[in-house]
Amino acid sequence: MHKGLNYMEIKIKFLFVLTILLTTYLLFGTGIAADAFAWINYKSAILYPDVLIASPVEHYTHMLPLKLFGAEHIWIIDVLKIININIFIFLIYKYISLFHSNELSFLLSFIIVMFFLHDGATFWFIGNYIIFSFAFMGYSYYLIENKKYLKATIAGFIGSFVSYASPIFSASISIGFLLKKDFKNFIIFSIAPLFYVIYYIFITEYIAIGTKRIQLDNLNIFKQYALQILTYIDAISVAMILKIYYLIVNLPVWYYLVSFFIVHGILKIIDIKEKINTTLLIIFTAMLLIGLLVLSLTGGYYQMAFSLSNRIVFITTIVFVYVIFMLSNKTVKWFVLYFMILSLFATSSHWKQWFDYQMNISNSIEANEDIKDLDNQVLFVYGKNKSELGNIDHLEFSMFYNINNINRTIGLNKSLSFDNHVLRSIETNNRIYFEDFIYVYFLESNELKKIYEKDISDLIKSSPHNYRHWAQTLPNGNIIKKLIYKVMPSLYYER
């Protein structure tokens, strides 16, 4: 028994070292993206979470590091990202180990955290918050089961106050206690989440500060829930298959070989003969159903495989990953792991290339003499302002806002509509007001041009196509395309 225990510990340590090495390779050099650039330059307090008052822990775990290191030492953000992800894998492993063997629990934790469909939660530093919440709430459950109540309460408060999505995780995970009729531990576990719900309602409803996510005014909840279900089905079927294909189709051969040896080695170490755990299945299913309900109350945040919005898919794909992996035979498990590792290598390469592209463009803008004369202007960018997987957009172009006194940059593309001195985003409904002209930076020619009102519409029409969903690539009049547009009208901007 002693030898067996030592051997198991050695295997877990080996898997953990392998995970650290793999995640370091995957994440280091992926840099920052989208809102992370804005967070660096927010004029917010350092010690007080004014911007993120509705999720105050996130201020200290994400915004503060960006403000301190993001502008000059992006590599530190990469290191923090690697540390975060490995902590999450460890904490979730501890939680799952209450239901499965240590070896299988570690593998399941790795798959859940690193699943390529939600790279917006894994590779995007400020998208980590959603995994952060699940990891700490799951660890709080684990600590309570081990009668470490003080540590459990601290973990619960951290997990609750780091994300507005935390009630989804706490409500689902607490079901584990109810199934055992362990009402004492259910109450202890629920203290921190209950405090957060009261705090969130007080902050957003009564004081009216912070980000209000729940939008109940004129909202058809049943319709929104149905849309969440439909977009979820799409995300884990057609969209996922397309994403895998677009990711791995052009990968160098050596990635295929390395992935083969990694998967072969893992499955040699871990002999998976366990069956699906009913309690964990109920908890993860509840997470899916409650998650879709909460997201439907926001009136947006649909289930997407592409773009950084896919970070929310972390919530809803946990049960999908668990069921697919646990119900598969050994051969299918091998292929599931193989294509996942392949897709992770491809995702990492995509993020690194796009970050380098953004930095090169930023350097060109900084060196452009004409742009130096602008004073606190919004700069529109014309050209390749979104990365692509196949012909579907994934990551948007962003850069440091303080370069040459630029207020901010916005991609000029077909997702914008123009009318009477207003440029409106069809995707987000955000508006930009201007007088008679806008400044446009042309990426290919490295030129700054003043575009007058009469020419803006034509320039938008001539801009590159921006497809956020595979249905947008279908011919006009296609019945599937029409259906998708009805489900997600914000996609209806191609012309």
Short mmCIF file of C-alpha atoms in Angstrom, two decimals:
data_model
loop_
_atom_site.label_atom_id
_atom_site.label_comp_id
_atom_site.label_asym_id
_atom_site.label_seq_id
_atom_site.Cartn_x
_atom_site.Cartn_y
_atom_site.Cartn_z
CA MET A 1 0.00 0.00 0.00
CA HIS A 2 2.85 2.34 0.85
CA LYS A 3 4.60 1.66 -2.45
CA GLY A 4 1.38 2.15 -4.37
CA LEU A 5 0.78 5.46 -2.67
CA ASN A 6 4.31 6.66 -3.45
CA TYR A 7 3.95 5.61 -7.07
CA MET A 8 0.68 7.53 -7.37
CA GLU A 9 2.28 10.63 -5.83
CA ILE A 10 5.15 10.38 -8.31
CA LYS A 11 2.69 10.20 -11.20
CA ILE A 12 0.79 13.25 -9.96
CA LYS A 13 4.02 15.21 -9.54
CA PHE A 14 5.12 14.20 -13.02
CA LEU A 15 1.78 15.32 -14.48
CA PHE A 16 2.03 18.61 -12.62
CA VAL A 17 5.57 19.26 -13.93
CA LEU A 18 4.43 18.34 -17.45
CA THR A 19 1.50 20.75 -17.08
CA ILE A 20 3.75 23.60 -15.94
CA LEU A 21 6.10 23.04 -18.89
CA LEU A 22 3.25 22.77 -21.38
CA THR A 23 1.33 25.81 -20.12
CA THR A 24 4.54 27.84 -20.03
CA TYR A 25 5.17 27.08 -23.68
CA LEU A 26 1.54 27.72 -24.63
CA LEU A 27 1.04 30.98 -22.73
CA PHE A 28 4.38 32.77 -22.63
CA GLY A 29 4.54 35.31 -25.45
CA THR A 30 0.78 35.49 -26.01
CA GLY A 31 0.77 38.97 -24.45
CA ILE A 32 -2.33 41.06 -23.89
CA ALA A 33 -5.37 41.80 -26.01
CA ALA A 34 -8.49 43.95 -26.34
CA ASP A 35 -9.65 45.55 -23.07
CA ALA A 36 -6.35 44.80 -21.34
CA PHE A 37 -4.83 47.73 -23.25
CA ALA A 38 -7.62 49.98 -21.96
CA TRP A 39 -7.18 48.76 -18.39
CA ILE A 40 -3.53 49.79 -18.45
CA ASN A 41 -4.53 53.39 -19.09
CA TYR A 42 -7.70 53.65 -17.03
CA LYS A 43 -7.46 56.62 -14.71
CA SER A 44 -8.56 54.58 -11.75
CA ALA A 45 -7.34 54.22 -8.20
CA ILE A 46 -4.47 51.87 -7.51
CA LEU A 47 -5.58 50.55 -4.12
CA TYR A 48 -9.33 51.10 -4.46
CA PRO A 49 -11.38 49.07 -7.00
CA ASP A 50 -13.46 51.91 -8.42
CA VAL A 51 -13.86 50.62 -12.00
CA LEU A 52 -14.33 46.99 -10.87
CA ILE A 53 -16.34 47.80 -7.76
CA ALA A 54 -18.87 45.06 -8.62
CA SER A 55 -16.08 42.43 -8.64
CA PRO A 56 -13.46 44.01 -6.35
CA VAL A 57 -11.07 41.05 -6.09
CA GLU A 58 -10.58 41.28 -9.86
CA HIS A 59 -9.10 44.74 -9.38
CA TYR A 60 -6.21 43.32 -7.35
CA THR A 61 -5.74 40.10 -9.33
CA HIS A 62 -6.02 41.55 -12.84
CA MET A 63 -6.29 45.34 -13.20
CA LEU A 64 -3.58 46.21 -10.69
CA PRO A 65 -0.92 43.97 -12.34
CA LEU A 66 -1.81 45.44 -15.73
CA LYS A 67 -1.48 49.00 -14.45
CA LEU A 68 1.82 48.21 -12.74
CA PHE A 69 3.51 46.05 -15.39
CA GLY A 70 1.42 46.01 -18.59
CA ALA A 71 2.91 49.06 -20.29
CA GLU A 72 6.60 48.27 -19.87
CA HIS A 73 6.88 44.63 -18.81
CA ILE A 74 4.28 42.57 -20.64
CA TRP A 75 6.33 39.43 -19.98
CA ILE A 76 5.34 39.74 -16.32
CA ILE A 77 1.68 39.51 -17.35
CA ASP A 78 2.54 36.33 -19.26
CA VAL A 79 4.20 34.91 -16.16
CA LEU A 80 1.17 35.81 -14.02
CA LYS A 81 -1.07 34.20 -16.61
CA ILE A 82 0.96 30.97 -16.38
CA ILE A 83 0.88 31.06 -12.57
CA ASN A 84 -2.88 31.68 -12.57
CA ILE A 85 -3.66 28.82 -14.92
CA ASN A 86 -1.56 26.33 -12.98
CA ILE A 87 -3.13 27.40 -9.69
CA PHE A 88 -6.58 26.95 -11.25
CA ILE A 89 -5.67 23.46 -12.50
CA PHE A 90 -4.41 22.50 -9.03
CA LEU A 91 -7.46 23.85 -7.16
CA ILE A 92 -9.96 22.25 -9.55
CA TYR A 93 -7.99 19.00 -9.36
CA LYS A 94 -8.43 19.06 -5.56
CA TYR A 95 -12.17 19.60 -5.98
CA ILE A 96 -12.64 16.80 -8.52
CA SER A 97 -10.49 14.44 -6.40
CA LEU A 98 -13.45 14.24 -4.01
CA PHE A 99 -15.26 12.29 -6.73
CA HIS A 100 -12.52 10.55 -8.75
CA SER A 101 -9.00 9.18 -8.35
CA ASN A 102 -6.17 11.71 -8.14
CA GLU A 103 -4.75 10.82 -11.56
CA LEU A 104 -8.06 11.13 -13.39
CA SER A 105 -8.97 14.26 -11.42
CA PHE A 106 -5.77 15.98 -12.51
CA LEU A 107 -6.35 15.09 -16.16
CA LEU A 108 -9.98 16.24 -16.02
CA SER A 109 -8.93 19.51 -14.39
CA PHE A 110 -6.37 20.14 -17.12
CA ILE A 111 -8.92 19.43 -19.87
CA ILE A 112 -11.59 21.63 -18.28
CA VAL A 113 -9.26 24.60 -17.78
CA MET A 114 -7.38 24.36 -21.09
CA PHE A 115 -10.26 23.38 -23.39
CA PHE A 116 -9.50 25.30 -26.59
CA LEU A 117 -13.10 26.38 -27.23
CA HIS A 118 -12.85 29.04 -24.49
CA ASP A 119 -9.37 30.43 -25.19
CA GLY A 120 -10.76 33.85 -24.22
CA ALA A 121 -10.80 32.57 -20.62
CA THR A 122 -7.40 30.87 -20.77
CA PHE A 123 -5.09 32.88 -23.03
CA TRP A 124 -6.61 36.30 -22.26
CA PHE A 125 -5.30 37.56 -18.92
CA ILE A 126 -8.38 39.55 -17.95
CA GLY A 127 -10.62 36.69 -19.10
CA ASN A 128 -9.05 34.43 -16.42
CA TYR A 129 -11.53 35.74 -13.84
CA ILE A 130 -14.19 33.26 -14.90
CA ILE A 131 -11.95 30.21 -14.27
CA PHE A 132 -10.64 31.94 -11.14
CA SER A 133 -14.13 31.96 -9.64
CA PHE A 134 -14.85 28.28 -10.35
CA ALA A 135 -11.44 27.19 -9.06
CA PHE A 136 -11.76 28.96 -5.72
CA MET A 137 -15.41 27.99 -5.18
CA GLY A 138 -14.55 24.37 -5.93
CA TYR A 139 -11.58 24.55 -3.57
CA SER A 140 -13.79 26.04 -0.86
CA TYR A 141 -16.04 22.97 -1.19
CA TYR A 142 -12.97 20.72 -0.93
CA LEU A 143 -11.74 22.49 2.22
CA ILE A 144 -15.15 22.24 3.89
CA GLU A 145 -15.21 18.50 3.18
CA ASN A 146 -11.85 18.35 4.96
CA LYS A 147 -13.21 20.43 7.88
CA LYS A 148 -10.91 23.39 7.21
CA TYR A 149 -13.66 25.93 7.65
CA LEU A 150 -11.66 29.15 8.00
CA LYS A 151 -9.60 28.49 4.87
CA ALA A 152 -12.79 27.43 3.07
CA THR A 153 -14.51 30.70 3.97
CA ILE A 154 -11.53 32.75 2.75
CA ALA A 155 -11.44 30.80 -0.53
CA GLY A 156 -15.20 31.25 -0.86
CA PHE A 157 -14.98 35.03 -0.44
CA ILE A 158 -12.16 35.25 -2.99
CA GLY A 159 -14.04 33.10 -5.49
CA SER A 160 -17.30 34.99 -4.95
CA PHE A 161 -15.97 38.53 -5.18
CA VAL A 162 -13.71 38.01 -8.20
CA SER A 163 -16.52 37.66 -10.75
CA TYR A 164 -20.17 38.48 -11.34
CA ALA A 165 -20.43 34.89 -12.66
CA SER A 166 -19.59 33.43 -9.24
CA PRO A 167 -23.24 32.78 -8.23
CA ILE A 168 -23.47 30.31 -11.12
CA PHE A 169 -20.60 28.28 -9.68
CA SER A 170 -21.58 28.59 -6.02
CA ALA A 171 -25.21 27.62 -6.65
CA SER A 172 -24.15 24.58 -8.70
CA ILE A 173 -21.35 23.37 -6.44
CA SER A 174 -23.49 23.71 -3.31
CA ILE A 175 -25.82 21.04 -4.73
CA GLY A 176 -23.16 18.51 -3.72
CA PHE A 177 -23.97 19.17 -0.06
CA LEU A 178 -27.73 19.08 -0.64
CA LEU A 179 -27.51 15.69 -2.38
CA LYS A 180 -25.87 14.33 0.80
CA LYS A 181 -28.34 16.23 3.01
CA ASP A 182 -25.35 17.90 4.62
CA PHE A 183 -27.16 21.11 5.49
CA LYS A 184 -24.57 22.34 7.97
CA ASN A 185 -21.80 22.42 5.35
CA PHE A 186 -24.25 23.78 2.76
CA ILE A 187 -24.87 26.80 5.00
CA ILE A 188 -21.14 27.30 5.68
CA PHE A 189 -20.37 27.12 1.95
CA SER A 190 -23.20 29.53 1.09
CA ILE A 191 -22.08 32.34 3.44
CA ALA A 192 -19.60 33.97 1.03
CA PRO A 193 -21.79 33.68 -2.11
CA LEU A 194 -24.76 35.12 -0.20
CA PHE A 195 -22.67 38.07 0.95
CA TYR A 196 -21.60 38.68 -2.65
CA VAL A 197 -25.16 38.59 -4.03
CA ILE A 198 -26.31 41.12 -1.40
CA TYR A 199 -23.23 43.27 -2.08
CA TYR A 200 -23.72 43.12 -5.86
CA ILE A 201 -27.41 44.08 -5.70
CA PHE A 202 -26.65 46.90 -3.26
CA ILE A 203 -23.80 48.28 -5.38
CA THR A 204 -25.47 48.07 -8.79
CA GLU A 205 -29.13 48.67 -7.90
CA TYR A 206 -29.20 50.96 -4.88
CA ILE A 207 -25.96 52.91 -5.22
CA ALA A 208 -26.01 52.50 -9.01
CA ILE A 209 -22.26 52.12 -9.48
CA GLY A 210 -20.25 49.31 -10.99
CA THR A 211 -21.16 47.23 -14.01
CA LYS A 212 -24.78 46.15 -14.03
CA ARG A 213 -24.96 42.81 -15.85
CA ILE A 214 -28.60 41.90 -15.25
CA GLN A 215 -30.92 43.68 -17.68
CA LEU A 216 -34.55 42.86 -16.90
CA ASP A 217 -36.19 45.82 -18.61
CA ASN A 218 -38.22 44.70 -21.64
CA LEU A 219 -36.36 41.38 -21.63
CA ASN A 220 -38.12 38.19 -22.75
CA ILE A 221 -36.35 35.69 -20.50
CA PHE A 222 -37.86 32.63 -22.18
CA LYS A 223 -36.75 33.83 -25.59
CA GLN A 224 -33.28 34.67 -24.31
CA TYR A 225 -32.94 31.27 -22.64
CA ALA A 226 -33.94 29.56 -25.88
CA LEU A 227 -31.34 31.63 -27.74
CA GLN A 228 -28.71 30.61 -25.20
CA ILE A 229 -29.56 26.94 -25.77
CA LEU A 230 -29.48 27.31 -29.58
CA THR A 231 -26.16 29.15 -29.59
CA TYR A 232 -24.74 26.60 -27.14
CA ILE A 233 -25.66 23.73 -29.44
CA ASP A 234 -24.01 25.58 -32.31
CA ALA A 235 -20.86 26.31 -30.28
CA ILE A 236 -20.25 22.64 -29.34
CA SER A 237 -21.08 21.26 -32.77
CA VAL A 238 -20.58 23.06 -36.10
CA ALA A 239 -18.58 25.98 -34.68
CA MET A 240 -16.29 23.70 -32.66
CA ILE A 241 -15.57 21.43 -35.64
CA LEU A 242 -14.78 24.44 -37.82
CA LYS A 243 -12.55 25.90 -35.14
CA ILE A 244 -10.56 22.68 -34.80
CA TYR A 245 -10.14 22.48 -38.57
CA TYR A 246 -9.09 26.13 -38.98
CA LEU A 247 -6.67 25.82 -36.07
CA ILE A 248 -4.79 22.69 -37.06
CA VAL A 249 -4.99 22.67 -40.86
CA ASN A 250 -1.75 24.59 -41.34
CA LEU A 251 0.17 23.41 -38.27
CA PRO A 252 3.78 22.31 -38.84
CA VAL A 253 4.31 18.53 -38.80
CA TRP A 254 6.36 18.61 -35.61
CA TYR A 255 3.31 19.74 -33.61
CA TYR A 256 1.51 16.56 -34.70
CA LEU A 257 4.45 14.45 -33.53
CA VAL A 258 4.87 16.23 -30.19
CA SER A 259 1.12 15.99 -29.52
CA PHE A 260 1.24 12.26 -30.28
CA PHE A 261 4.00 11.62 -27.73
CA ILE A 262 2.35 13.81 -25.07
CA VAL A 263 -1.00 12.03 -25.36
CA HIS A 264 0.57 8.61 -25.61
CA GLY A 265 2.63 9.30 -22.49
CA ILE A 266 -0.31 10.63 -20.47
CA LEU A 267 -2.54 7.66 -21.23
CA LYS A 268 0.31 5.28 -20.42
CA ILE A 269 0.58 6.86 -16.97
CA ILE A 270 -3.15 7.16 -16.31
CA ASP A 271 -5.22 4.02 -16.59
CA ILE A 272 -8.77 5.34 -16.88
CA LYS A 273 -11.32 2.74 -15.86
CA GLU A 274 -13.61 4.83 -13.69
CA LYS A 275 -17.21 5.51 -14.53
CA ILE A 276 -18.93 8.87 -14.58
CA ASN A 277 -19.72 10.18 -11.10
CA THR A 278 -23.45 10.90 -10.68
CA THR A 279 -22.99 13.71 -8.14
CA LEU A 280 -20.41 15.50 -10.27
CA LEU A 281 -22.58 15.03 -13.35
CA ILE A 282 -25.55 16.65 -11.56
CA ILE A 283 -23.37 19.55 -10.38
CA PHE A 284 -21.89 20.20 -13.83
CA THR A 285 -25.31 19.88 -15.50
CA ALA A 286 -26.73 22.39 -13.01
CA MET A 287 -23.80 24.67 -13.89
CA LEU A 288 -24.85 24.52 -17.54
CA LEU A 289 -28.55 25.18 -16.89
CA ILE A 290 -28.02 27.90 -14.28
CA GLY A 291 -25.28 29.45 -16.41
CA LEU A 292 -27.56 29.67 -19.45
CA LEU A 293 -30.28 31.21 -17.26
CA VAL A 294 -28.01 33.87 -15.75
CA LEU A 295 -26.52 34.69 -19.14
CA SER A 296 -30.03 35.00 -20.61
CA LEU A 297 -30.76 37.66 -17.98
CA THR A 298 -27.96 39.81 -19.41
CA GLY A 299 -29.69 40.03 -22.80
CA GLY A 300 -26.42 39.19 -24.55
CA TYR A 301 -23.26 37.12 -24.11
CA TYR A 302 -24.35 34.36 -26.45
CA GLN A 303 -22.39 31.12 -26.72
CA MET A 304 -19.63 31.69 -29.29
CA ALA A 305 -16.65 29.56 -30.33
CA PHE A 306 -14.87 32.52 -31.93
CA SER A 307 -13.87 35.93 -30.49
CA LEU A 308 -13.00 36.75 -26.88
CA SER A 309 -16.69 36.43 -26.01
CA ASN A 310 -16.04 32.69 -25.91
CA ARG A 311 -14.74 33.10 -22.35
CA ILE A 312 -18.28 32.53 -21.06
CA VAL A 313 -18.33 29.14 -22.81
CA PHE A 314 -16.09 27.96 -19.97
CA ILE A 315 -19.20 27.86 -17.76
CA THR A 316 -21.28 25.80 -20.12
CA THR A 317 -18.70 23.40 -21.58
CA ILE A 318 -17.54 21.88 -18.28
CA VAL A 319 -20.31 19.25 -18.37
CA PHE A 320 -19.75 18.74 -22.12
CA VAL A 321 -16.04 18.04 -21.62
CA TYR A 322 -16.73 15.78 -18.64
CA VAL A 323 -19.39 13.66 -20.35
CA ILE A 324 -17.55 13.34 -23.67
CA PHE A 325 -14.34 12.25 -21.98
CA MET A 326 -15.86 9.95 -19.35
CA LEU A 327 -18.26 8.14 -21.68
CA SER A 328 -15.67 7.55 -24.39
CA ASN A 329 -13.74 4.32 -24.80
CA LYS A 330 -9.95 4.34 -24.66
CA THR A 331 -9.53 4.97 -28.40
CA VAL A 332 -11.93 7.91 -28.43
CA LYS A 333 -10.25 9.34 -25.30
CA TRP A 334 -6.93 9.21 -27.16
CA PHE A 335 -8.32 11.18 -30.10
CA VAL A 336 -10.12 13.67 -27.84
CA LEU A 337 -6.85 14.43 -26.03
CA TYR A 338 -4.84 14.43 -29.25
CA PHE A 339 -6.99 16.99 -31.04
CA MET A 340 -7.22 19.06 -27.89
CA ILE A 341 -3.41 19.26 -27.52
CA LEU A 342 -3.07 19.99 -31.24
CA SER A 343 -5.66 22.74 -31.01
CA LEU A 344 -3.90 24.23 -27.98
CA PHE A 345 -0.59 24.42 -29.86
CA ALA A 346 -2.38 26.09 -32.77
CA THR A 347 -4.24 28.51 -30.48
CA SER A 348 -0.99 29.47 -28.80
CA SER A 349 0.66 30.12 -32.15
CA HIS A 350 -2.32 32.22 -33.26
CA TRP A 351 -2.24 34.40 -30.13
CA LYS A 352 1.52 34.90 -30.33
CA GLN A 353 1.42 35.88 -34.01
CA TRP A 354 -1.45 38.31 -33.45
CA PHE A 355 0.24 39.93 -30.47
CA ASP A 356 3.43 40.44 -32.51
CA TYR A 357 1.32 41.92 -35.32
CA GLN A 358 -0.33 44.37 -32.90
CA MET A 359 3.03 45.43 -31.50
CA ASN A 360 4.44 46.00 -35.01
CA ILE A 361 1.45 48.16 -35.93
CA SER A 362 1.77 50.06 -32.65
CA ASN A 363 5.43 50.75 -33.43
CA SER A 364 4.49 51.98 -36.92
CA ILE A 365 1.83 54.30 -35.48
CA GLU A 366 4.26 55.60 -32.87
CA ALA A 367 6.83 56.37 -35.59
CA ASN A 368 4.30 58.01 -37.93
CA GLU A 369 5.05 61.75 -37.99
CA ASP A 370 1.51 62.76 -39.03
CA ILE A 371 -0.09 60.91 -36.10
CA LYS A 372 2.21 62.70 -33.68
CA ASP A 373 0.31 65.92 -34.43
CA LEU A 374 -3.03 64.50 -33.28
CA ASP A 375 -4.23 65.60 -29.88
CA ASN A 376 -6.47 63.24 -27.90
CA GLN A 377 -8.18 61.98 -31.04
CA VAL A 378 -9.97 58.73 -31.78
CA LEU A 379 -7.97 56.92 -34.46
CA PHE A 380 -9.82 54.64 -36.85
CA VAL A 381 -7.80 51.77 -38.28
CA TYR A 382 -8.48 50.54 -41.81
CA GLY A 383 -7.18 47.17 -42.96
CA LYS A 384 -6.58 43.90 -41.15
CA ASN A 385 -7.96 44.89 -37.76
CA LYS A 386 -9.06 41.42 -36.64
CA SER A 387 -7.23 38.12 -36.63
CA GLU A 388 -8.81 35.26 -38.55
CA LEU A 389 -9.25 31.54 -38.09
CA GLY A 390 -10.02 30.46 -41.61
CA ASN A 391 -12.24 33.32 -42.73
CA ILE A 392 -13.86 33.91 -39.33
CA ASP A 393 -12.73 36.77 -37.08
CA HIS A 394 -11.25 35.88 -33.73
CA LEU A 395 -9.08 38.51 -31.99
CA GLU A 396 -9.60 42.23 -32.49
CA PHE A 397 -6.85 44.77 -33.06
CA SER A 398 -5.86 46.77 -29.98
CA MET A 399 -2.88 48.84 -28.89
CA PHE A 400 -1.69 51.10 -26.09
CA TYR A 401 -3.98 54.13 -25.94
CA ASN A 402 -1.32 56.61 -24.91
CA ILE A 403 0.79 56.34 -28.08
CA ASN A 404 1.15 59.79 -29.65
CA ASN A 405 -1.70 61.14 -27.48
CA ILE A 406 -4.25 58.92 -29.22
CA ASN A 407 -7.47 58.66 -27.22
CA ARG A 408 -8.23 55.16 -28.54
CA THR A 409 -8.25 53.06 -31.71
CA ILE A 410 -11.29 51.57 -33.44
CA GLY A 411 -11.33 49.21 -36.39
CA LEU A 412 -13.15 50.73 -39.37
CA ASN A 413 -15.11 47.84 -40.86
CA LYS A 414 -18.54 46.63 -41.88
CA SER A 415 -19.68 46.20 -38.29
CA LEU A 416 -20.01 50.00 -38.12
CA SER A 417 -22.97 51.97 -39.40
CA PHE A 418 -22.80 55.68 -40.22
CA ASP A 419 -25.51 58.31 -40.01
CA ASN A 420 -25.43 62.06 -39.38
CA HIS A 421 -22.12 62.53 -37.54
CA VAL A 422 -22.47 59.24 -35.66
CA LEU A 423 -20.59 55.98 -36.15
CA ARG A 424 -22.40 53.15 -34.37
CA SER A 425 -21.19 49.63 -33.67
CA ILE A 426 -23.89 47.19 -34.80
CA GLU A 427 -22.33 44.56 -32.53
CA THR A 428 -22.33 46.55 -29.28
CA ASN A 429 -24.47 49.63 -30.09
CA ASN A 430 -21.63 51.88 -28.87
CA ARG A 431 -21.54 55.29 -30.59
CA ILE A 432 -18.79 57.66 -31.64
CA TYR A 433 -19.75 61.29 -32.34
CA PHE A 434 -17.64 63.54 -34.56
CA GLU A 435 -17.90 66.83 -36.44
CA ASP A 436 -17.05 66.84 -40.16
CA PHE A 437 -14.32 64.20 -40.47
CA ILE A 438 -12.48 61.34 -38.83
CA TYR A 439 -8.81 60.33 -38.80
CA VAL A 440 -8.13 56.97 -40.43
CA TYR A 441 -4.83 55.11 -40.31
CA PHE A 442 -4.33 52.75 -43.27
CA LEU A 443 -2.41 49.71 -42.08
CA GLU A 444 -0.93 48.56 -45.38
CA SER A 445 0.39 51.95 -46.52
CA ASN A 446 1.21 53.34 -43.03
CA GLU A 447 -0.67 56.53 -43.94
CA LEU A 448 -2.89 58.81 -41.91
CA LYS A 449 -5.77 60.37 -43.80
CA LYS A 450 -8.53 62.78 -42.91
CA ILE A 451 -11.79 61.21 -44.18
CA TYR A 452 -14.71 63.60 -44.54
CA GLU A 453 -18.31 62.74 -43.78
CA LYS A 454 -19.35 62.25 -47.40
CA ASP A 455 -16.72 59.52 -47.93
CA ILE A 456 -17.13 57.52 -44.72
CA SER A 457 -19.94 55.23 -45.92
CA ASP A 458 -18.04 54.29 -49.09
CA LEU A 459 -14.91 53.54 -47.07
CA ILE A 460 -16.89 51.28 -44.74
CA LYS A 461 -18.37 49.44 -47.73
CA SER A 462 -14.92 48.88 -49.21
CA SER A 463 -13.48 47.59 -45.92
CA PRO A 464 -12.55 43.90 -45.49
CA HIS A 465 -15.30 41.51 -44.53
CA ASN A 466 -15.61 40.83 -40.80
CA TYR A 467 -17.23 37.48 -40.10
CA ARG A 468 -17.85 36.68 -36.43
CA HIS A 469 -19.86 33.54 -37.13
CA TRP A 470 -19.60 30.80 -39.76
CA ALA A 471 -23.17 31.47 -40.95
CA GLN A 472 -22.12 34.91 -42.19
CA THR A 473 -19.94 33.19 -44.81
CA LEU A 474 -22.95 31.44 -46.37
CA PRO A 475 -24.61 32.86 -49.53
CA ASN A 476 -27.26 35.54 -49.06
CA GLY A 477 -30.72 34.04 -48.84
CA ASN A 478 -29.46 30.80 -47.29
CA ILE A 479 -32.07 29.52 -44.81
CA ILE A 480 -29.44 28.72 -42.15
CA LYS A 481 -28.00 32.21 -42.50
CA LYS A 482 -31.46 33.76 -42.08
CA LEU A 483 -32.10 31.63 -38.98
CA ILE A 484 -28.78 32.60 -37.37
CA TYR A 485 -29.49 36.28 -38.05
CA LYS A 486 -32.82 35.93 -36.27
CA VAL A 487 -31.11 34.30 -33.30
CA MET A 488 -28.24 36.84 -33.23
CA PRO A 489 -29.33 40.03 -35.01
CA SER A 490 -26.06 41.77 -34.06
CA LEU A 491 -24.40 39.66 -36.80
CA TYR A 492 -26.55 41.25 -39.49
CA TYR A 493 -24.18 43.90 -40.76
CA GLU A 494 -22.62 42.46 -43.91
CA ARG A 495 -23.52 44.41 -47.02
#
